[in-house]
Amino acid sequence: IDAIQAGKDVYCEKPVTHWRQFELTRKLADVVAGSDRMLQVGTQAMSDGVWHQMKKLVRDGLIGQPLFGETGFFRVGDWGERGMPVDDANAKPGPDLNWEAFLGDAPKRPFSADRFFRWRLFEDYAGGPVTDLYPHCLTQVVDILGVGFPSEVVALGGIHRYPYELRDVPDTFNLLAQYPEKVTISVLGTQGNDYQTTDARGSGQRCPVIRGWDGSLYIEKNKDIVFMPIKEKGAKAPQKIPIEHGESNVEHWKNLLQCCQTRKREDLWSPMDLQFRTQTVLQMAMLAHRAGRTARYDPVKREIVI
């Protein structure tokens, strides 16, 4: 926000905010919308040509009225205990370690080398798969389907494989988001098993299936987009559309720099308005999971209601 207000264009890592910071997410979206600045979010999978092709096919009406989007993220590894080792067990706050800055607006706690180096294990600083991984697989589904904010989100999950003493974030997380447009999105995943039931595109990302009244889109052998019509008389013919190009972090950066030159925010691949819609789903899911209730979105007040 400070950078945007200072007239800077911004590249921001995902997730743009913590799961408890919906109000800050909304504020950032409003600040960006009220400026002429570019903000690209680091969901680099959005550089993959397949998502833009699928989005155009949906807009052109190939699948008919959009109905359902399913995606997920499956991998093995806790990415906290072993994936984030304590590099210095004797580390202490001082000139080179600002503990208060690290905590930010998180709950105030005494210094802990585990919390500092293995922050992905703790809800105070992370959220497990739903916030740390799902921006990479949900963003494109929200974009392809062209949906706004969900009316309600439910979620189930827990610590199913990595019950470390320190860990309090889930390793398995599943969510359903229902939209006013009569579209449903499901995101399923676990860090306990990496088998893919559909082609994987990216490390652990399940290729989405996009369903509509007239047929479905899916990816085959990471080479083609397949349109499969529903089985009824007069249905459209099946199609295969070659994927133009794959994911490239370099191209994701080039997209931002090109938009900085042209000043065309609509050409950004992962802009803040898209991330606001995506992040809201993930924040609603985490809040719903923790409360054991359905999270609802109030479009008038622009608030999450539990």
JSON list of N, CA and C in Angstrom, two decimals, residues 39-102:
[
{"chain": "A", "resi": 39, "resn": "LEU", "atom": "N", "xyz": [-0.03, -3.72, -10.24]},
{"chain": "A", "resi": 39, "resn": "LEU", "atom": "CA", "xyz": [0.34, -4.66, -9.20]},
{"chain": "A", "resi": 39, "resn": "LEU", "atom": "C", "xyz": [0.17, -6.07, -9.76]},
{"chain": "A", "resi": 40, "resn": "GLN", "atom": "N", "xyz": [1.28, -6.78, -9.88]},
{"chain": "A", "resi": 40, "resn": "GLN", "atom": "CA", "xyz": [1.27, -8.17, -10.34]},
{"chain": "A", "resi": 40, "resn": "GLN", "atom": "C", "xyz": [1.56, -9.07, -9.14]},
{"chain": "A", "resi": 41, "resn": "VAL", "atom": "N", "xyz": [0.74, -10.09, -8.95]},
{"chain": "A", "resi": 41, "resn": "VAL", "atom": "CA", "xyz": [0.93, -11.03, -7.85]},
{"chain": "A", "resi": 41, "resn": "VAL", "atom": "C", "xyz": [1.67, -12.27, -8.37]},
{"chain": "A", "resi": 42, "resn": "GLY", "atom": "N", "xyz": [2.53, -12.83, -7.51]},
{"chain": "A", "resi": 42, "resn": "GLY", "atom": "CA", "xyz": [3.42, -13.90, -7.92]},
{"chain": "A", "resi": 42, "resn": "GLY", "atom": "C", "xyz": [2.79, -15.28, -8.00]},
{"chain": "A", "resi": 43, "resn": "THR", "atom": "N", "xyz": [1.61, -15.38, -8.58]},
{"chain": "A", "resi": 43, "resn": "THR", "atom": "CA", "xyz": [1.06, -16.68, -8.94]},
{"chain": "A", "resi": 43, "resn": "THR", "atom": "C", "xyz": [1.52, -16.94, -10.37]},
{"chain": "A", "resi": 44, "resn": "GLN", "atom": "N", "xyz": [2.78, -17.37, -10.49]},
{"chain": "A", "resi": 44, "resn": "GLN", "atom": "CA", "xyz": [3.42, -17.43, -11.80]},
{"chain": "A", "resi": 44, "resn": "GLN", "atom": "C", "xyz": [2.78, -18.45, -12.74]},
{"chain": "A", "resi": 45, "resn": "ALA", "atom": "N", "xyz": [1.94, -19.35, -12.20]},
{"chain": "A", "resi": 45, "resn": "ALA", "atom": "CA", "xyz": [1.22, -20.27, -13.08]},
{"chain": "A", "resi": 45, "resn": "ALA", "atom": "C", "xyz": [0.33, -19.52, -14.06]},
{"chain": "A", "resi": 46, "resn": "MET", "atom": "N", "xyz": [-0.02, -18.28, -13.73]},
{"chain": "A", "resi": 46, "resn": "MET", "atom": "CA", "xyz": [-0.87, -17.49, -14.63]},
{"chain": "A", "resi": 46, "resn": "MET", "atom": "C", "xyz": [-0.14, -17.09, -15.91]},
{"chain": "A", "resi": 47, "resn": "SER", "atom": "N", "xyz": [1.15, -17.39, -16.01]},
{"chain": "A", "resi": 47, "resn": "SER", "atom": "CA", "xyz": [1.89, -17.16, -17.26]},
{"chain": "A", "resi": 47, "resn": "SER", "atom": "C", "xyz": [1.64, -18.27, -18.27]},
{"chain": "A", "resi": 48, "resn": "ASP", "atom": "N", "xyz": [1.04, -19.37, -17.83]},
{"chain": "A", "resi": 48, "resn": "ASP", "atom": "CA", "xyz": [0.78, -20.52, -18.69]},
{"chain": "A", "resi": 48, "resn": "ASP", "atom": "C", "xyz": [-0.32, -20.18, -19.69]},
{"chain": "A", "resi": 49, "resn": "GLY", "atom": "N", "xyz": [-0.02, -20.35, -20.96]},
{"chain": "A", "resi": 49, "resn": "GLY", "atom": "CA", "xyz": [-0.98, -20.01, -21.99]},
{"chain": "A", "resi": 49, "resn": "GLY", "atom": "C", "xyz": [-2.27, -20.78, -21.93]},
{"chain": "A", "resi": 50, "resn": "VAL", "atom": "N", "xyz": [-2.24, -21.98, -21.33]},
{"chain": "A", "resi": 50, "resn": "VAL", "atom": "CA", "xyz": [-3.43, -22.83, -21.32]},
{"chain": "A", "resi": 50, "resn": "VAL", "atom": "C", "xyz": [-4.60, -22.17, -20.61]},
{"chain": "A", "resi": 51, "resn": "TRP", "atom": "N", "xyz": [-4.31, -21.41, -19.52]},
{"chain": "A", "resi": 51, "resn": "TRP", "atom": "CA", "xyz": [-5.41, -20.80, -18.77]},
{"chain": "A", "resi": 51, "resn": "TRP", "atom": "C", "xyz": [-6.08, -19.68, -19.57]},
{"chain": "A", "resi": 52, "resn": "HIS", "atom": "N", "xyz": [-5.30, -18.93, -20.30]},
{"chain": "A", "resi": 52, "resn": "HIS", "atom": "CA", "xyz": [-5.86, -17.85, -21.11]},
{"chain": "A", "resi": 52, "resn": "HIS", "atom": "C", "xyz": [-6.65, -18.41, -22.29]},
{"chain": "A", "resi": 53, "resn": "GLN", "atom": "N", "xyz": [-6.18, -19.53, -22.83]},
{"chain": "A", "resi": 53, "resn": "GLN", "atom": "CA", "xyz": [-6.93, -20.19, -23.90]},
{"chain": "A", "resi": 53, "resn": "GLN", "atom": "C", "xyz": [-8.27, -20.72, -23.38]},
{"chain": "A", "resi": 54, "resn": "MET", "atom": "N", "xyz": [-8.23, -21.37, -22.21]},
{"chain": "A", "resi": 54, "resn": "MET", "atom": "CA", "xyz": [-9.47, -21.91, -21.63]},
{"chain": "A", "resi": 54, "resn": "MET", "atom": "C", "xyz": [-10.45, -20.78, -21.29]},
{"chain": "A", "resi": 55, "resn": "LYS", "atom": "N", "xyz": [-9.93, -19.69, -20.78]},
{"chain": "A", "resi": 55, "resn": "LYS", "atom": "CA", "xyz": [-10.79, -18.54, -20.46]},
{"chain": "A", "resi": 55, "resn": "LYS", "atom": "C", "xyz": [-11.50, -18.03, -21.70]},
{"chain": "A", "resi": 56, "resn": "LYS", "atom": "N", "xyz": [-10.78, -17.93, -22.81]},
{"chain": "A", "resi": 56, "resn": "LYS", "atom": "CA", "xyz": [-11.39, -17.46, -24.05]},
{"chain": "A", "resi": 56, "resn": "LYS", "atom": "C", "xyz": [-12.43, -18.47, -24.56]},
{"chain": "A", "resi": 57, "resn": "LEU", "atom": "N", "xyz": [-12.16, -19.76, -24.44]},
{"chain": "A", "resi": 57, "resn": "LEU", "atom": "CA", "xyz": [-13.12, -20.77, -24.89]},
{"chain": "A", "resi": 57, "resn": "LEU", "atom": "C", "xyz": [-14.42, -20.66, -24.09]},
{"chain": "A", "resi": 58, "resn": "VAL", "atom": "N", "xyz": [-14.30, -20.42, -22.79]},
{"chain": "A", "resi": 58, "resn": "VAL", "atom": "CA", "xyz": [-15.49, -20.26, -21.95]},
{"chain": "A", "resi": 58, "resn": "VAL", "atom": "C", "xyz": [-16.24, -18.99, -22.33]},
{"chain": "A", "resi": 59, "resn": "ARG", "atom": "N", "xyz": [-15.50, -17.90, -22.52]},
{"chain": "A", "resi": 59, "resn": "ARG", "atom": "CA", "xyz": [-16.15, -16.64, -22.90]},
{"chain": "A", "resi": 59, "resn": "ARG", "atom": "C", "xyz": [-16.84, -16.75, -24.26]},
{"chain": "A", "resi": 60, "resn": "ASP", "atom": "N", "xyz": [-16.24, -17.55, -25.16]},
{"chain": "A", "resi": 60, "resn": "ASP", "atom": "CA", "xyz": [-16.82, -17.72, -26.49]},
{"chain": "A", "resi": 60, "resn": "ASP", "atom": "C", "xyz": [-18.02, -18.66, -26.49]},
{"chain": "A", "resi": 61, "resn": "GLY", "atom": "N", "xyz": [-18.32, -19.26, -25.33]},
{"chain": "A", "resi": 61, "resn": "GLY", "atom": "CA", "xyz": [-19.53, -20.06, -25.20]},
{"chain": "A", "resi": 61, "resn": "GLY", "atom": "C", "xyz": [-19.39, -21.53, -25.52]},
{"chain": "A", "resi": 62, "resn": "LEU", "atom": "N", "xyz": [-18.15, -22.04, -25.64]},
{"chain": "A", "resi": 62, "resn": "LEU", "atom": "CA", "xyz": [-17.98, -23.43, -26.05]},
{"chain": "A", "resi": 62, "resn": "LEU", "atom": "C", "xyz": [-18.62, -24.40, -25.06]},
{"chain": "A", "resi": 63, "resn": "ILE", "atom": "N", "xyz": [-18.47, -24.16, -23.75]},
{"chain": "A", "resi": 63, "resn": "ILE", "atom": "CA", "xyz": [-19.02, -25.10, -22.76]},
{"chain": "A", "resi": 63, "resn": "ILE", "atom": "C", "xyz": [-20.45, -24.73, -22.35]},
{"chain": "A", "resi": 64, "resn": "GLY", "atom": "N", "xyz": [-20.98, -23.67, -22.96]},
{"chain": "A", "resi": 64, "resn": "GLY", "atom": "CA", "xyz": [-22.30, -23.19, -22.55]},
{"chain": "A", "resi": 64, "resn": "GLY", "atom": "C", "xyz": [-22.22, -22.46, -21.23]},
{"chain": "A", "resi": 65, "resn": "GLN", "atom": "N", "xyz": [-23.33, -22.43, -20.49]},
{"chain": "A", "resi": 65, "resn": "GLN", "atom": "CA", "xyz": [-23.35, -21.76, -19.19]},
{"chain": "A", "resi": 65, "resn": "GLN", "atom": "C", "xyz": [-22.38, -22.45, -18.23]},
{"chain": "A", "resi": 66, "resn": "PRO", "atom": "N", "xyz": [-21.39, -21.71, -17.69]},
{"chain": "A", "resi": 66, "resn": "PRO", "atom": "CA", "xyz": [-20.46, -22.33, -16.74]},
{"chain": "A", "resi": 66, "resn": "PRO", "atom": "C", "xyz": [-21.20, -22.87, -15.52]},
{"chain": "A", "resi": 67, "resn": "LEU", "atom": "N", "xyz": [-20.72, -24.01, -15.02]},
{"chain": "A", "resi": 67, "resn": "LEU", "atom": "CA", "xyz": [-21.42, -24.69, -13.94]},
{"chain": "A", "resi": 67, "resn": "LEU", "atom": "C", "xyz": [-20.50, -25.08, -12.78]},
{"chain": "A", "resi": 68, "resn": "PHE", "atom": "N", "xyz": [-19.31, -25.59, -13.09]},
{"chain": "A", "resi": 68, "resn": "PHE", "atom": "CA", "xyz": [-18.47, -26.16, -12.03]},
{"chain": "A", "resi": 68, "resn": "PHE", "atom": "C", "xyz": [-17.00, -26.12, -12.43]},
{"chain": "A", "resi": 69, "resn": "GLY", "atom": "N", "xyz": [-16.16, -25.76, -11.49]},
{"chain": "A", "resi": 69, "resn": "GLY", "atom": "CA", "xyz": [-14.71, -25.82, -11.68]},
{"chain": "A", "resi": 69, "resn": "GLY", "atom": "C", "xyz": [-14.09, -26.63, -10.57]},
{"chain": "A", "resi": 70, "resn": "GLU", "atom": "N", "xyz": [-13.30, -27.63, -10.92]},
{"chain": "A", "resi": 70, "resn": "GLU", "atom": "CA", "xyz": [-12.65, -28.45, -9.90]},
{"chain": "A", "resi": 70, "resn": "GLU", "atom": "C", "xyz": [-11.14, -28.44, -10.11]},
{"chain": "A", "resi": 71, "resn": "THR", "atom": "N", "xyz": [-10.41, -28.28, -9.01]},
{"chain": "A", "resi": 71, "resn": "THR", "atom": "CA", "xyz": [-8.97, -28.24, -9.07]},
{"chain": "A", "resi": 71, "resn": "THR", "atom": "C", "xyz": [-8.42, -28.76, -7.75]},
{"chain": "A", "resi": 72, "resn": "GLY", "atom": "N", "xyz": [-7.10, -28.75, -7.59]},
{"chain": "A", "resi": 72, "resn": "GLY", "atom": "CA", "xyz": [-6.52, -29.25, -6.36]},
{"chain": "A", "resi": 72, "resn": "GLY", "atom": "C", "xyz": [-5.01, -29.16, -6.37]},
{"chain": "A", "resi": 73, "resn": "PHE", "atom": "N", "xyz": [-4.42, -29.57, -5.25]},
{"chain": "A", "resi": 73, "resn": "PHE", "atom": "CA", "xyz": [-2.96, -29.51, -5.11]},
{"chain": "A", "resi": 73, "resn": "PHE", "atom": "C", "xyz": [-2.54, -30.68, -4.23]},
{"chain": "A", "resi": 74, "resn": "PHE", "atom": "N", "xyz": [-1.79, -31.61, -4.81]},
{"chain": "A", "resi": 74, "resn": "PHE", "atom": "CA", "xyz": [-1.39, -32.82, -4.11]},
{"chain": "A", "resi": 74, "resn": "PHE", "atom": "C", "xyz": [0.13, -32.95, -4.14]},
{"chain": "A", "resi": 75, "resn": "ARG", "atom": "N", "xyz": [0.74, -33.07, -2.98]},
{"chain": "A", "resi": 75, "resn": "ARG", "atom": "CA", "xyz": [2.18, -33.27, -2.90]},
{"chain": "A", "resi": 75, "resn": "ARG", "atom": "C", "xyz": [2.51, -34.01, -1.61]},
{"chain": "A", "resi": 76, "resn": "VAL", "atom": "N", "xyz": [3.74, -34.46, -1.50]},
{"chain": "A", "resi": 76, "resn": "VAL", "atom": "CA", "xyz": [4.23, -35.10, -0.28]},
{"chain": "A", "resi": 76, "resn": "VAL", "atom": "C", "xyz": [5.27, -34.19, 0.35]},
{"chain": "A", "resi": 77, "resn": "GLY", "atom": "N", "xyz": [5.11, -33.90, 1.62]},
{"chain": "A", "resi": 77, "resn": "GLY", "atom": "CA", "xyz": [6.07, -33.05, 2.31]},
{"chain": "A", "resi": 77, "resn": "GLY", "atom": "C", "xyz": [5.36, -32.02, 3.16]},
{"chain": "A", "resi": 78, "resn": "ASP", "atom": "N", "xyz": [5.80, -31.89, 4.40]},
{"chain": "A", "resi": 78, "resn": "ASP", "atom": "CA", "xyz": [5.13, -30.95, 5.31]},
{"chain": "A", "resi": 78, "resn": "ASP", "atom": "C", "xyz": [5.57, -29.51, 5.08]},
{"chain": "A", "resi": 79, "resn": "TRP", "atom": "N", "xyz": [6.75, -29.30, 4.51]},
{"chain": "A", "resi": 79, "resn": "TRP", "atom": "CA", "xyz": [7.25, -27.96, 4.20]},
{"chain": "A", "resi": 79, "resn": "TRP", "atom": "C", "xyz": [7.31, -27.06, 5.42]},
{"chain": "A", "resi": 80, "resn": "GLY", "atom": "N", "xyz": [7.51, -27.66, 6.56]},
{"chain": "A", "resi": 80, "resn": "GLY", "atom": "CA", "xyz": [7.61, -26.87, 7.79]},
{"chain": "A", "resi": 80, "resn": "GLY", "atom": "C", "xyz": [8.68, -27.44, 8.70]},
{"chain": "A", "resi": 81, "resn": "GLU", "atom": "N", "xyz": [8.51, -28.71, 9.09]},
{"chain": "A", "resi": 81, "resn": "GLU", "atom": "CA", "xyz": [9.44, -29.35, 10.01]},
{"chain": "A", "resi": 81, "resn": "GLU", "atom": "C", "xyz": [10.76, -29.67, 9.31]},
{"chain": "A", "resi": 82, "resn": "ARG", "atom": "N", "xyz": [10.69, -30.48, 8.26]},
{"chain": "A", "resi": 82, "resn": "ARG", "atom": "CA", "xyz": [11.89, -30.86, 7.54]},
{"chain": "A", "resi": 82, "resn": "ARG", "atom": "C", "xyz": [12.19, -29.90, 6.39]},
{"chain": "A", "resi": 83, "resn": "GLY", "atom": "N", "xyz": [11.14, -29.33, 5.80]},
{"chain": "A", "resi": 83, "resn": "GLY", "atom": "CA", "xyz": [11.36, -28.43, 4.68]},
{"chain": "A", "resi": 83, "resn": "GLY", "atom": "C", "xyz": [11.89, -27.07, 5.08]},
{"chain": "A", "resi": 84, "resn": "MET", "atom": "N", "xyz": [11.77, -26.72, 6.36]},
{"chain": "A", "resi": 84, "resn": "MET", "atom": "CA", "xyz": [12.27, -25.43, 6.85]},
{"chain": "A", "resi": 84, "resn": "MET", "atom": "C", "xyz": [13.09, -25.69, 8.12]},
{"chain": "A", "resi": 85, "resn": "PRO", "atom": "N", "xyz": [14.33, -26.13, 7.98]},
{"chain": "A", "resi": 85, "resn": "PRO", "atom": "CA", "xyz": [15.15, -26.44, 9.16]},
{"chain": "A", "resi": 85, "resn": "PRO", "atom": "C", "xyz": [15.49, -25.18, 9.96]},
{"chain": "A", "resi": 86, "resn": "VAL", "atom": "N", "xyz": [15.81, -25.39, 11.23]},
{"chain": "A", "resi": 86, "resn": "VAL", "atom": "CA", "xyz": [16.29, -24.29, 12.07]},
{"chain": "A", "resi": 86, "resn": "VAL", "atom": "C", "xyz": [17.77, -24.07, 11.74]},
{"chain": "A", "resi": 87, "resn": "ASP", "atom": "N", "xyz": [18.06, -23.02, 11.03]},
{"chain": "A", "resi": 87, "resn": "ASP", "atom": "CA", "xyz": [19.43, -22.79, 10.58]},
{"chain": "A", "resi": 87, "resn": "ASP", "atom": "C", "xyz": [20.37, -22.43, 11.72]},
{"chain": "A", "resi": 88, "resn": "ASP", "atom": "N", "xyz": [19.84, -21.80, 12.75]},
{"chain": "A", "resi": 88, "resn": "ASP", "atom": "CA", "xyz": [20.67, -21.40, 13.89]},
{"chain": "A", "resi": 88, "resn": "ASP", "atom": "C", "xyz": [19.83, -21.49, 15.16]},
{"chain": "A", "resi": 89, "resn": "ALA", "atom": "N", "xyz": [20.00, -22.61, 15.89]},
{"chain": "A", "resi": 89, "resn": "ALA", "atom": "CA", "xyz": [19.22, -22.83, 17.11]},
{"chain": "A", "resi": 89, "resn": "ALA", "atom": "C", "xyz": [19.53, -21.80, 18.19]},
{"chain": "A", "resi": 90, "resn": "ASN", "atom": "N", "xyz": [20.67, -21.13, 18.07]},
{"chain": "A", "resi": 90, "resn": "ASN", "atom": "CA", "xyz": [21.08, -20.14, 19.06]},
{"chain": "A", "resi": 90, "resn": "ASN", "atom": "C", "xyz": [20.76, -18.71, 18.64]},
{"chain": "A", "resi": 91, "resn": "ALA", "atom": "N", "xyz": [20.01, -18.55, 17.58]},
{"chain": "A", "resi": 91, "resn": "ALA", "atom": "CA", "xyz": [19.67, -17.21, 17.10]},
{"chain": "A", "resi": 91, "resn": "ALA", "atom": "C", "xyz": [18.90, -16.44, 18.17]},
{"chain": "A", "resi": 92, "resn": "LYS", "atom": "N", "xyz": [19.17, -15.16, 18.27]},
{"chain": "A", "resi": 92, "resn": "LYS", "atom": "CA", "xyz": [18.50, -14.28, 19.23]},
{"chain": "A", "resi": 92, "resn": "LYS", "atom": "C", "xyz": [18.15, -12.96, 18.55]},
{"chain": "A", "resi": 93, "resn": "PRO", "atom": "N", "xyz": [17.10, -12.30, 19.00]},
{"chain": "A", "resi": 93, "resn": "PRO", "atom": "CA", "xyz": [16.80, -10.97, 18.46]},
{"chain": "A", "resi": 93, "resn": "PRO", "atom": "C", "xyz": [17.96, -10.02, 18.70]},
{"chain": "A", "resi": 94, "resn": "GLY", "atom": "N", "xyz": [18.19, -9.17, 17.73]},
{"chain": "A", "resi": 94, "resn": "GLY", "atom": "CA", "xyz": [19.29, -8.22, 17.82]},
{"chain": "A", "resi": 94, "resn": "GLY", "atom": "C", "xyz": [19.35, -7.39, 16.55]},
{"chain": "A", "resi": 95, "resn": "PRO", "atom": "N", "xyz": [20.52, -6.79, 16.26]},
{"chain": "A", "resi": 95, "resn": "PRO", "atom": "CA", "xyz": [20.65, -5.90, 15.09]},
{"chain": "A", "resi": 95, "resn": "PRO", "atom": "C", "xyz": [20.29, -6.58, 13.78]},
{"chain": "A", "resi": 96, "resn": "ASP", "atom": "N", "xyz": [20.52, -7.90, 13.68]},
{"chain": "A", "resi": 96, "resn": "ASP", "atom": "CA", "xyz": [20.26, -8.61, 12.43]},
{"chain": "A", "resi": 96, "resn": "ASP", "atom": "C", "xyz": [19.00, -9.47, 12.47]},
{"chain": "A", "resi": 97, "resn": "LEU", "atom": "N", "xyz": [18.25, -9.41, 13.56]},
{"chain": "A", "resi": 97, "resn": "LEU", "atom": "CA", "xyz": [17.03, -10.20, 13.68]},
{"chain": "A", "resi": 97, "resn": "LEU", "atom": "C", "xyz": [16.00, -9.38, 14.44]},
{"chain": "A", "resi": 98, "resn": "ASN", "atom": "N", "xyz": [15.11, -8.75, 13.69]},
{"chain": "A", "resi": 98, "resn": "ASN", "atom": "CA", "xyz": [14.10, -7.88, 14.27]},
{"chain": "A", "resi": 98, "resn": "ASN", "atom": "C", "xyz": [12.83, -8.70, 14.50]},
{"chain": "A", "resi": 99, "resn": "TRP", "atom": "N", "xyz": [12.68, -9.23, 15.71]},
{"chain": "A", "resi": 99, "resn": "TRP", "atom": "CA", "xyz": [11.56, -10.10, 16.03]},
{"chain": "A", "resi": 99, "resn": "TRP", "atom": "C", "xyz": [10.23, -9.37, 15.96]},
{"chain": "A", "resi": 100, "resn": "GLU", "atom": "N", "xyz": [10.20, -8.13, 16.40]},
{"chain": "A", "resi": 100, "resn": "GLU", "atom": "CA", "xyz": [8.96, -7.36, 16.37]},
{"chain": "A", "resi": 100, "resn": "GLU", "atom": "C", "xyz": [8.50, -7.12, 14.93]},
{"chain": "A", "resi": 101, "resn": "ALA", "atom": "N", "xyz": [9.45, -6.86, 14.05]},
{"chain": "A", "resi": 101, "resn": "ALA", "atom": "CA", "xyz": [9.10, -6.67, 12.64]},
{"chain": "A", "resi": 101, "resn": "ALA", "atom": "C", "xyz": [8.60, -7.97, 12.03]},
{"chain": "A", "resi": 102, "resn": "PHE", "atom": "N", "xyz": [9.22, -9.08, 12.44]},
{"chain": "A", "resi": 102, "resn": "PHE", "atom": "CA", "xyz": [8.77, -10.39, 11.96]},
{"chain": "A", "resi": 102, "resn": "PHE", "atom": "C", "xyz": [7.33, -10.65, 12.37]}
]
